[in-house]
mmCIF file of C-alpha atoms and ligand atoms in Angstrom:
data_model
loop_
_atom_site.group_PDB
_atom_site.id
_atom_site.type_symbol
_atom_site.label_atom_id
_atom_site.label_comp_id
_atom_site.label_asym_id
_atom_site.label_seq_id
_atom_site.Cartn_x
_atom_site.Cartn_y
_atom_site.Cartn_z
ATOM 1 C CA MET A 1 23.555 7.384 6.801
ATOM 2 C CA ASN A 2 22.111 5.379 9.382
ATOM 3 C CA ARG A 3 18.546 6.921 10.196
ATOM 4 C CA THR A 4 16.237 6.242 13.086
ATOM 5 C CA PRO A 5 12.644 5.374 12.512
ATOM 6 C CA ASP A 6 11.803 8.962 13.765
ATOM 7 C CA ASP A 7 13.774 10.424 11.022
ATOM 8 C CA LEU A 8 12.288 8.334 8.259
ATOM 9 C CA LEU A 9 8.847 9.264 9.616
ATOM 10 C CA LEU A 10 9.480 12.792 9.024
ATOM 11 C CA ASP A 11 10.699 12.011 5.658
ATOM 12 C CA LEU A 12 7.680 10.644 4.889
ATOM 13 C CA ARG A 13 5.821 13.449 5.871
ATOM 14 C CA GLY A 14 7.320 15.517 3.106
ATOM 15 C CA ALA A 15 8.040 12.974 0.368
ATOM 16 C CA ALA A 16 4.883 12.798 -1.205
ATOM 17 C CA LEU A 17 5.087 8.937 -0.835
ATOM 18 C CA ARG A 18 2.950 6.994 -3.011
ATOM 19 C CA PRO A 19 1.984 3.720 -1.747
ATOM 20 C CA ALA A 20 1.767 0.857 -3.814
ATOM 21 C CA ASP A 21 -1.499 0.127 -5.287
ATOM 22 C CA PRO A 22 -3.322 -2.995 -6.213
ATOM 23 C CA LEU A 23 -4.103 -2.367 -10.091
ATOM 24 C CA ASP A 24 -2.866 1.196 -11.103
ATOM 25 C CA ASP A 25 -2.196 2.851 -14.369
ATOM 26 C CA ASP A 26 -4.725 5.357 -13.185
ATOM 27 C CA THR A 27 -4.951 7.897 -16.199
ATOM 28 C CA PRO A 28 -8.254 10.095 -16.315
ATOM 29 C CA SER A 29 -9.546 7.918 -18.536
ATOM 30 C CA ASP A 30 -9.409 4.857 -16.405
ATOM 31 C CA PHE A 31 -10.730 6.782 -13.532
ATOM 32 C CA GLY A 32 -13.649 7.850 -15.515
ATOM 33 C CA ARG A 33 -14.335 4.195 -16.829
ATOM 34 C CA GLU A 34 -13.990 2.635 -13.538
ATOM 35 C CA LEU A 35 -16.182 5.099 -11.405
ATOM 36 C CA GLN A 36 -18.852 5.005 -14.134
ATOM 37 C CA ALA A 37 -18.684 1.147 -14.123
ATOM 38 C CA GLY A 38 -18.807 1.252 -10.232
ATOM 39 C CA LEU A 39 -21.520 3.671 -9.836
ATOM 40 C CA SER A 40 -23.731 1.378 -12.173
ATOM 41 C CA ARG A 41 -23.379 -1.557 -9.871
ATOM 42 C CA PRO A 42 -25.864 -2.165 -7.150
ATOM 43 C CA ALA A 43 -23.543 -1.624 -4.327
ATOM 44 C CA LYS A 44 -21.604 1.313 -5.625
ATOM 45 C CA SER A 45 -17.916 1.181 -5.533
ATOM 46 C CA VAL A 46 -14.581 2.547 -6.697
ATOM 47 C CA PRO A 47 -11.207 1.016 -6.570
ATOM 48 C CA PRO A 48 -8.661 2.483 -3.942
ATOM 49 C CA LYS A 49 -5.853 3.222 -6.398
ATOM 50 C CA PHE A 50 -7.782 6.627 -7.619
ATOM 51 C CA PHE A 51 -7.160 7.902 -4.303
ATOM 52 C CA TYR A 52 -3.521 8.853 -5.286
ATOM 53 C CA ASP A 53 -3.703 11.880 -7.302
ATOM 54 C CA ALA A 54 -1.139 14.656 -6.040
ATOM 55 C CA GLU A 55 -3.734 16.032 -3.198
ATOM 56 C CA GLY A 56 -4.335 12.309 -2.152
ATOM 57 C CA SER A 57 -0.652 11.212 -1.868
ATOM 58 C CA ARG A 58 -0.110 14.442 0.064
ATOM 59 C CA LEU A 59 -2.982 13.365 2.324
ATOM 60 C CA PHE A 60 -1.866 9.925 2.866
ATOM 61 C CA ASP A 61 1.687 11.313 3.763
ATOM 62 C CA ARG A 62 -0.212 13.023 6.548
ATOM 63 C CA ILE A 63 -1.899 9.873 7.430
ATOM 64 C CA CYS A 64 1.433 7.875 7.757
ATOM 65 C CA ALA A 65 2.272 10.465 10.507
ATOM 66 C CA LEU A 66 -0.756 10.724 12.431
ATOM 67 C CA PRO A 67 -0.839 9.610 16.240
ATOM 68 C CA GLU A 68 -3.933 7.145 15.517
ATOM 69 C CA TYR A 69 -2.300 5.699 12.354
ATOM 70 C CA TYR A 70 0.207 3.120 13.895
ATOM 71 C CA PRO A 71 0.907 0.939 10.803
ATOM 72 C CA THR A 72 3.846 3.124 9.225
ATOM 73 C CA ARG A 73 5.905 3.913 12.488
ATOM 74 C CA THR A 74 5.142 0.372 13.734
ATOM 75 C CA GLU A 75 6.780 -1.091 10.872
ATOM 76 C CA LEU A 76 9.629 1.212 10.963
ATOM 77 C CA GLN A 77 10.135 0.146 14.241
ATOM 78 C CA ILE A 78 10.111 -3.702 13.471
ATOM 79 C CA LEU A 79 12.580 -3.126 10.593
ATOM 80 C CA ASP A 80 14.924 -1.092 12.977
ATOM 81 C CA THR A 81 14.589 -3.184 15.855
ATOM 82 C CA HIS A 82 15.391 -6.545 13.869
ATOM 83 C CA ALA A 83 17.225 -5.507 11.005
ATOM 84 C CA GLY A 84 20.240 -7.781 11.703
ATOM 85 C CA GLU A 85 18.114 -10.942 11.928
ATOM 86 C CA ILE A 86 16.179 -9.765 8.716
ATOM 87 C CA ALA A 87 19.925 -9.151 6.843
ATOM 88 C CA ALA A 88 20.774 -12.697 8.040
ATOM 89 C CA GLN A 89 17.892 -14.189 6.435
ATOM 90 C CA ILE A 90 18.290 -12.537 3.181
ATOM 91 C CA GLY A 91 22.172 -13.111 3.136
ATOM 92 C CA PRO A 92 25.139 -11.190 1.421
ATOM 93 C CA GLY A 93 25.020 -9.763 -2.018
ATOM 94 C CA ALA A 94 21.390 -9.614 -2.651
ATOM 95 C CA ASP A 95 19.411 -8.139 -5.464
ATOM 96 C CA ILE A 96 16.492 -6.394 -3.968
ATOM 97 C CA VAL A 97 13.118 -5.624 -5.716
ATOM 98 C CA GLU A 98 10.758 -3.486 -4.173
ATOM 99 C CA PHE A 99 6.940 -3.710 -5.377
ATOM 100 C CA GLY A 100 5.387 0.081 -5.459
ATOM 101 C CA ALA A 101 8.316 1.561 -4.404
ATOM 102 C CA GLY A 102 7.080 5.490 -3.978
ATOM 103 C CA SER A 103 9.969 7.562 -2.510
ATOM 104 C CA LEU A 104 12.121 4.677 -1.456
ATOM 105 C CA THR A 105 11.721 5.762 2.166
ATOM 106 C CA LYS A 106 11.595 2.333 4.168
ATOM 107 C CA VAL A 107 14.085 0.335 2.009
ATOM 108 C CA ARG A 108 16.834 2.645 3.225
ATOM 109 C CA LEU A 109 16.570 0.898 6.722
ATOM 110 C CA LEU A 110 16.833 -2.355 4.960
ATOM 111 C CA LEU A 111 19.736 -1.552 2.802
ATOM 112 C CA ASP A 112 21.610 0.032 5.581
ATOM 113 C CA ALA A 113 21.246 -3.437 7.457
ATOM 114 C CA LEU A 114 22.133 -5.678 4.637
ATOM 115 C CA GLU A 115 25.574 -7.159 3.850
ATOM 116 C CA VAL A 116 26.865 -5.557 0.481
ATOM 117 C CA PRO A 117 23.544 -5.687 -1.344
ATOM 118 C CA ARG A 118 24.368 -5.560 -5.014
ATOM 119 C CA ARG A 119 21.292 -4.051 -6.868
ATOM 120 C CA TYR A 120 18.214 -2.411 -5.996
ATOM 121 C CA VAL A 121 15.103 -2.494 -8.378
ATOM 122 C CA PRO A 122 12.566 -0.172 -7.301
ATOM 123 C CA ILE A 123 9.230 -0.852 -9.180
ATOM 124 C CA ASP A 124 6.398 1.902 -9.442
ATOM 125 C CA ILE A 125 4.163 3.066 -12.060
ATOM 126 C CA SER A 126 5.058 6.622 -11.359
ATOM 127 C CA GLY A 127 8.078 7.208 -13.630
ATOM 128 C CA GLU A 128 8.979 10.774 -12.521
ATOM 129 C CA HIS A 129 8.921 10.233 -8.950
ATOM 130 C CA LEU A 130 10.778 7.106 -9.178
ATOM 131 C CA GLU A 131 13.561 8.650 -11.176
ATOM 132 C CA ALA A 132 13.924 11.580 -8.732
ATOM 133 C CA ALA A 133 14.106 9.050 -5.703
ATOM 134 C CA ALA A 134 16.700 6.983 -7.558
ATOM 135 C CA ARG A 135 18.934 9.686 -8.066
ATOM 136 C CA ARG A 136 19.060 10.638 -4.492
ATOM 137 C CA LEU A 137 19.743 6.811 -3.670
ATOM 138 C CA ARG A 138 22.615 6.800 -6.073
ATOM 139 C CA ALA A 139 23.984 9.672 -4.721
ATOM 140 C CA GLU A 140 23.986 8.442 -1.301
ATOM 141 C CA ARG A 141 25.278 4.822 -2.194
ATOM 142 C CA PRO A 142 27.569 4.893 -5.257
ATOM 143 C CA ALA A 143 28.519 0.939 -4.705
ATOM 144 C CA LEU A 144 25.020 -0.041 -5.003
ATOM 145 C CA GLN A 145 23.321 -0.378 -8.561
ATOM 146 C CA VAL A 146 19.972 1.136 -8.576
ATOM 147 C CA HIS A 147 17.842 0.248 -11.483
ATOM 148 C CA PRO A 148 14.411 1.914 -11.316
ATOM 149 C CA LEU A 149 11.560 0.217 -13.318
ATOM 150 C CA VAL A 150 8.360 2.100 -14.353
ATOM 151 C CA ALA A 151 5.820 -0.662 -14.468
ATOM 152 C CA ASP A 152 2.452 -1.932 -12.974
ATOM 153 C CA TYR A 153 3.997 -4.543 -10.663
ATOM 154 C CA THR A 154 0.656 -6.588 -10.322
ATOM 155 C CA GLY A 155 0.940 -7.172 -14.191
ATOM 156 C CA ALA A 156 3.565 -9.612 -15.595
ATOM 157 C CA LEU A 157 6.962 -8.454 -14.860
ATOM 158 C CA SER A 158 10.117 -9.389 -16.495
ATOM 159 C CA LEU A 159 13.442 -8.317 -14.732
ATOM 160 C CA PRO A 160 16.920 -8.251 -16.072
ATOM 161 C CA ALA A 161 19.180 -11.002 -14.560
ATOM 162 C CA GLY A 162 20.595 -9.768 -11.581
ATOM 163 C CA PRO A 163 23.970 -9.980 -9.693
ATOM 164 C CA GLY A 164 22.641 -11.895 -6.641
ATOM 165 C CA ARG A 165 19.846 -13.659 -4.806
ATOM 166 C CA ARG A 166 16.499 -11.858 -5.771
ATOM 167 C CA VAL A 167 14.745 -10.703 -2.770
ATOM 168 C CA GLY A 168 11.329 -8.904 -2.883
ATOM 169 C CA PHE A 169 10.202 -6.137 -0.505
ATOM 170 C CA PHE A 170 6.604 -5.227 0.008
ATOM 171 C CA PRO A 171 6.058 -3.062 2.939
ATOM 172 C CA GLY A 172 3.115 -1.007 4.083
ATOM 173 C CA SER A 173 0.364 -3.501 4.144
ATOM 174 C CA THR A 174 -0.526 -2.869 0.705
ATOM 175 C CA LEU A 175 -1.311 -6.215 0.319
ATOM 176 C CA GLY A 176 -4.401 -5.706 2.327
ATOM 177 C CA ASN A 177 -5.743 -3.333 -0.133
ATOM 178 C CA PHE A 178 -6.047 -6.223 -2.538
ATOM 179 C CA ALA A 179 -9.178 -8.441 -3.044
ATOM 180 C CA PRO A 180 -8.256 -11.614 -1.614
ATOM 181 C CA ASP A 181 -8.138 -13.385 -5.291
ATOM 182 C CA GLU A 182 -5.992 -10.543 -6.153
ATOM 183 C CA ALA A 183 -3.497 -10.817 -3.202
ATOM 184 C CA LEU A 184 -3.271 -14.589 -4.117
ATOM 185 C CA ARG A 185 -2.549 -13.745 -7.979
ATOM 186 C CA PHE A 186 0.251 -11.178 -6.694
ATOM 187 C CA LEU A 187 2.015 -13.494 -4.328
ATOM 188 C CA ARG A 188 2.030 -16.391 -7.100
ATOM 189 C CA SER A 189 3.677 -14.248 -9.663
ATOM 190 C CA ALA A 190 6.081 -12.910 -6.776
ATOM 191 C CA ALA A 191 6.875 -16.597 -5.802
ATOM 192 C CA SER A 192 7.714 -17.153 -9.543
ATOM 193 C CA LEU A 193 9.861 -13.803 -10.067
ATOM 194 C CA LEU A 194 11.654 -14.422 -6.715
ATOM 195 C CA ARG A 195 12.475 -17.921 -7.447
ATOM 196 C CA GLY A 196 15.634 -19.146 -5.377
ATOM 197 C CA GLY A 197 15.257 -16.039 -3.314
ATOM 198 C CA GLY A 198 12.490 -14.892 -1.146
ATOM 199 C CA LEU A 199 10.067 -11.879 -0.219
ATOM 200 C CA LEU A 200 10.076 -9.722 3.038
ATOM 201 C CA LEU A 201 6.426 -8.856 3.238
ATOM 202 C CA GLY A 202 4.787 -6.208 5.576
ATOM 203 C CA VAL A 203 0.997 -6.604 6.567
ATOM 204 C CA ASP A 204 -1.280 -5.202 9.418
ATOM 205 C CA MET A 205 -2.540 -7.557 11.865
ATOM 206 C CA VAL A 206 -6.022 -8.517 13.046
ATOM 207 C CA LYS A 207 -6.490 -6.352 16.538
ATOM 208 C CA ASP A 208 -8.827 -4.783 18.832
ATOM 209 C CA PRO A 209 -11.350 -3.057 16.630
ATOM 210 C CA ALA A 210 -11.243 0.038 18.560
ATOM 211 C CA LEU A 211 -7.798 0.751 17.570
ATOM 212 C CA LEU A 212 -8.516 -0.122 13.994
ATOM 213 C CA HIS A 213 -11.340 2.448 14.212
ATOM 214 C CA ALA A 214 -9.209 5.363 15.618
ATOM 215 C CA ALA A 215 -6.510 4.657 12.867
ATOM 216 C CA TYR A 216 -9.199 5.234 10.347
ATOM 217 C CA ASN A 217 -11.434 8.024 12.025
ATOM 218 C CA ASP A 218 -8.524 10.082 13.308
ATOM 219 C CA ALA A 219 -9.459 12.973 15.252
ATOM 220 C CA GLN A 220 -8.082 15.580 12.833
ATOM 221 C CA GLY A 221 -10.117 14.312 9.838
ATOM 222 C CA VAL A 222 -7.098 13.621 7.554
ATOM 223 C CA THR A 223 -8.585 10.173 6.703
ATOM 224 C CA ALA A 224 -11.919 11.763 5.912
ATOM 225 C CA ALA A 225 -10.456 14.365 4.002
ATOM 226 C CA PHE A 226 -8.290 11.499 2.040
ATOM 227 C CA ASN A 227 -11.491 9.611 1.350
ATOM 228 C CA LEU A 228 -13.418 12.760 0.193
ATOM 229 C CA ASN A 229 -10.805 13.876 -2.000
ATOM 230 C CA LEU A 230 -11.770 11.263 -4.329
ATOM 231 C CA LEU A 231 -14.955 13.088 -5.010
ATOM 232 C CA ARG A 232 -13.033 16.353 -5.605
ATOM 233 C CA ARG A 233 -10.874 14.571 -7.991
ATOM 234 C CA ALA A 234 -13.852 13.405 -9.951
ATOM 235 C CA ASN A 235 -14.983 16.975 -10.181
ATOM 236 C CA THR A 236 -11.641 18.236 -11.465
ATOM 237 C CA GLU A 237 -10.773 15.424 -13.726
ATOM 238 C CA LEU A 238 -14.000 14.275 -14.982
ATOM 239 C CA GLY A 239 -16.148 17.196 -14.641
ATOM 240 C CA ALA A 240 -18.328 15.442 -12.235
ATOM 241 C CA ASP A 241 -20.739 17.303 -10.120
ATOM 242 C CA PHE A 242 -20.131 15.961 -6.544
ATOM 243 C CA ASP A 243 -21.350 18.232 -3.794
ATOM 244 C CA LEU A 244 -18.525 17.398 -1.205
ATOM 245 C CA GLY A 245 -20.914 18.640 1.769
ATOM 246 C CA ALA A 246 -23.430 15.928 0.671
ATOM 247 C CA PHE A 247 -21.385 13.000 1.639
ATOM 248 C CA HIS A 248 -19.521 12.047 4.954
ATOM 249 C CA HIS A 249 -16.664 9.631 5.435
ATOM 250 C CA ALA A 250 -17.520 6.215 7.181
ATOM 251 C CA ALA A 251 -14.881 3.521 8.164
ATOM 252 C CA PHE A 252 -15.412 0.500 10.328
ATOM 253 C CA TYR A 253 -14.131 -2.871 10.735
ATOM 254 C CA ASN A 254 -16.003 -5.853 9.136
ATOM 255 C CA ALA A 255 -14.997 -8.539 11.648
ATOM 256 C CA PRO A 256 -16.005 -11.874 9.833
ATOM 257 C CA LEU A 257 -14.318 -10.298 6.503
ATOM 258 C CA LYS A 258 -11.137 -9.080 8.787
ATOM 259 C CA ARG A 259 -11.165 -5.826 6.959
ATOM 260 C CA ILE A 260 -11.511 -2.072 7.395
ATOM 261 C CA GLU A 261 -14.065 -0.773 5.121
ATOM 262 C CA MET A 262 -14.160 2.898 3.958
ATOM 263 C CA HIS A 263 -17.212 4.255 2.270
ATOM 264 C CA LEU A 264 -18.508 7.876 1.348
ATOM 265 C CA VAL A 265 -22.037 8.131 2.575
ATOM 266 C CA SER A 266 -24.877 9.863 0.993
ATOM 267 C CA ARG A 267 -26.304 12.607 3.291
ATOM 268 C CA ARG A 268 -29.446 12.533 1.303
ATOM 269 C CA ASP A 269 -31.433 11.645 -1.942
ATOM 270 C CA GLN A 270 -29.402 12.957 -4.655
ATOM 271 C CA GLU A 271 -28.185 12.901 -8.250
ATOM 272 C CA VAL A 272 -24.896 13.043 -9.718
ATOM 273 C CA SER A 273 -23.466 13.373 -12.920
ATOM 274 C CA VAL A 274 -19.998 11.786 -13.998
ATOM 275 C CA LEU A 275 -19.104 12.266 -17.780
ATOM 276 C CA GLY A 276 -22.394 13.353 -18.842
ATOM 277 C CA LYS A 277 -24.298 10.526 -17.015
ATOM 278 C CA ALA A 278 -26.801 10.629 -14.127
ATOM 279 C CA TYR A 279 -26.443 8.434 -11.121
ATOM 280 C CA ARG A 280 -29.000 8.569 -8.278
ATOM 281 C CA PHE A 281 -28.034 8.028 -4.461
ATOM 282 C CA ALA A 282 -30.456 7.396 -1.701
ATOM 283 C CA GLU A 283 -30.046 9.041 1.621
ATOM 284 C CA GLY A 284 -27.640 6.735 3.395
ATOM 285 C CA GLU A 285 -26.294 4.721 0.360
ATOM 286 C CA THR A 286 -22.616 4.557 -0.089
ATOM 287 C CA LEU A 287 -19.919 4.431 -2.349
ATOM 288 C CA HIS A 288 -17.522 1.733 -1.156
ATOM 289 C CA THR A 289 -13.960 3.189 -1.661
ATOM 290 C CA GLU A 290 -11.372 0.779 0.049
ATOM 291 C CA ASN A 291 -11.060 -2.404 2.057
ATOM 292 C CA SER A 292 -8.134 -2.920 4.112
ATOM 293 C CA HIS A 293 -7.575 -6.382 5.245
ATOM 294 C CA LYS A 294 -5.905 -7.460 8.619
ATOM 295 C CA PHE A 295 -4.133 -10.656 8.887
ATOM 296 C CA THR A 296 -3.140 -13.225 11.566
ATOM 297 C CA VAL A 297 0.152 -14.541 11.436
ATOM 298 C CA ASP A 298 -1.302 -18.129 10.599
ATOM 299 C CA GLY A 299 -3.693 -16.619 7.893
ATOM 300 C CA LEU A 300 -0.866 -14.976 6.129
ATOM 301 C CA LYS A 301 1.365 -18.145 6.298
ATOM 302 C CA ALA A 302 -1.537 -20.031 4.791
ATOM 303 C CA LEU A 303 -2.032 -17.587 2.011
ATOM 304 C CA ALA A 304 1.712 -17.416 1.213
ATOM 305 C CA THR A 305 1.989 -21.259 1.362
ATOM 306 C CA GLU A 306 -1.169 -21.356 -1.285
ATOM 307 C CA ALA A 307 1.098 -18.895 -3.569
ATOM 308 C CA GLY A 308 4.123 -21.124 -3.553
ATOM 309 C CA PHE A 309 6.198 -19.605 -0.794
ATOM 310 C CA ILE A 310 7.582 -21.460 2.259
ATOM 311 C CA PRO A 311 6.899 -19.389 5.379
ATOM 312 C CA GLY A 312 9.864 -18.475 7.363
ATOM 313 C CA ARG A 313 10.581 -15.987 10.401
ATOM 314 C CA VAL A 314 7.805 -13.372 11.455
ATOM 315 C CA TRP A 315 9.035 -10.211 13.313
ATOM 316 C CA THR A 316 6.223 -7.998 15.231
ATOM 317 C CA ASP A 317 6.268 -5.333 17.525
ATOM 318 C CA ARG A 318 5.671 -5.963 21.239
ATOM 319 C CA ASP A 319 1.957 -5.307 20.775
ATOM 320 C CA ARG A 320 1.639 -7.490 17.952
ATOM 321 C CA LEU A 321 0.149 -4.348 15.752
ATOM 322 C CA PHE A 322 2.277 -5.282 12.676
ATOM 323 C CA SER A 323 4.146 -8.034 11.232
ATOM 324 C CA LEU A 324 7.154 -8.546 8.713
ATOM 325 C CA HIS A 325 7.268 -11.944 7.163
ATOM 326 C CA TRP A 326 10.144 -13.716 5.582
ATOM 327 C CA LEU A 327 8.798 -16.066 2.806
ATOM 328 C CA LEU A 328 11.066 -18.050 0.910
ATOM 329 C CA ALA A 329 10.493 -18.718 -2.757
ATOM 330 C CA PRO A 330 11.527 -22.191 -3.768
ATOM 331 C CA PRO A 331 13.780 -22.560 -6.902
ATOM 332 C CA SER A 332 11.808 -24.851 -8.604
ATOM 333 C CA TRP A 333 8.686 -22.874 -8.539
HETATM 334 C C1 AVI B 401 -2.117 2.292 1.527
HETATM 335 N N1 AVI B 401 -2.793 1.255 2.576
HETATM 336 C C2 AVI B 401 -2.141 0.195 3.151
HETATM 337 C C3 AVI B 401 -3.442 2.124 3.547
HETATM 338 C C4 AVI B 401 -4.356 1.368 4.471
HETATM 339 O O1 AVI B 401 -4.149 1.485 5.700
HETATM 340 O O2 AVI B 401 -5.042 0.430 4.058
HETATM 341 C C5 AVI B 401 -4.415 3.339 2.848
HETATM 342 C C6 AVI B 401 -5.056 3.844 3.996
HETATM 343 N N2 AVI B 401 -6.480 4.283 3.935
HETATM 344 C C7 AVI B 401 -6.989 4.999 4.858
HETATM 345 N N3 AVI B 401 -5.820 5.071 5.752
HETATM 346 C C8 AVI B 401 -4.677 4.585 5.282
#
């Protein structure tokens, strides 16, 4: 049952991991409505949640295993290296709630380290995927109550009373894909949901822009394919007529805003049609597809404090690429 970070990275490759997303409920009609709204703005944009159709999830799995994309393996290493200390903060008999659980890969390292975790509640919008993953986990751990919850974890959540201290788990730096106001709103509701317990939160750190640039502009072009897949998805699901060859991937670090921005850049003046409506792109104009915010330890602590948490221990790797924060949720909150 004890698995190394390398085993887990291999799992990630094949597991169609679906990362937690900021807003979710990505039915085709939501996609159509939000894409049309985003294309009508002066600065064209679309929320990153629409990356994750089946092909987008497959491409994201490949990103997680890329040599340049350090976050996934670094977070797994931190979890593995500091498992004992993390377990000591969480304490025995915990009721673990994972936000955007995907295929339950990372939580296995945590569950292995904890002293008799009582219950595990993975929350994800993708029900089919979640049930299958939960069945596998139950088979592995008959003593653990596994209660999957199909829900949008950024909305209001009500959880059945649990057997122990409630502890949230939100790995992968998905918090970084939220706009700052969404991140604060999410953390506020997490602090309320986890009253008397805490949150183990994984976030990517501010670092040398060259490393960030490489992570989002990999040599094999997988991140570019992931970005462009959004246009392919629009063509398939919405009958749009994006010419994928007429756009290219761009990702760069916006230092003042501490975030990687991903865009699709129009190679020429062109018109595209989405659900029967025409939109013009000038040459060089972009469709902004994702922000991935990076955090300093102090910045994240300040945000967590504003949301009602009491910041506790922080674990990072030797190169301070990624961080895991233990945040206490006071009982009276
Ligand atoms: C899911 N999320 C945390 C990833 C990130 O790094 O922001 C999504 C991603 N976009 C490009 N590569 C990976």
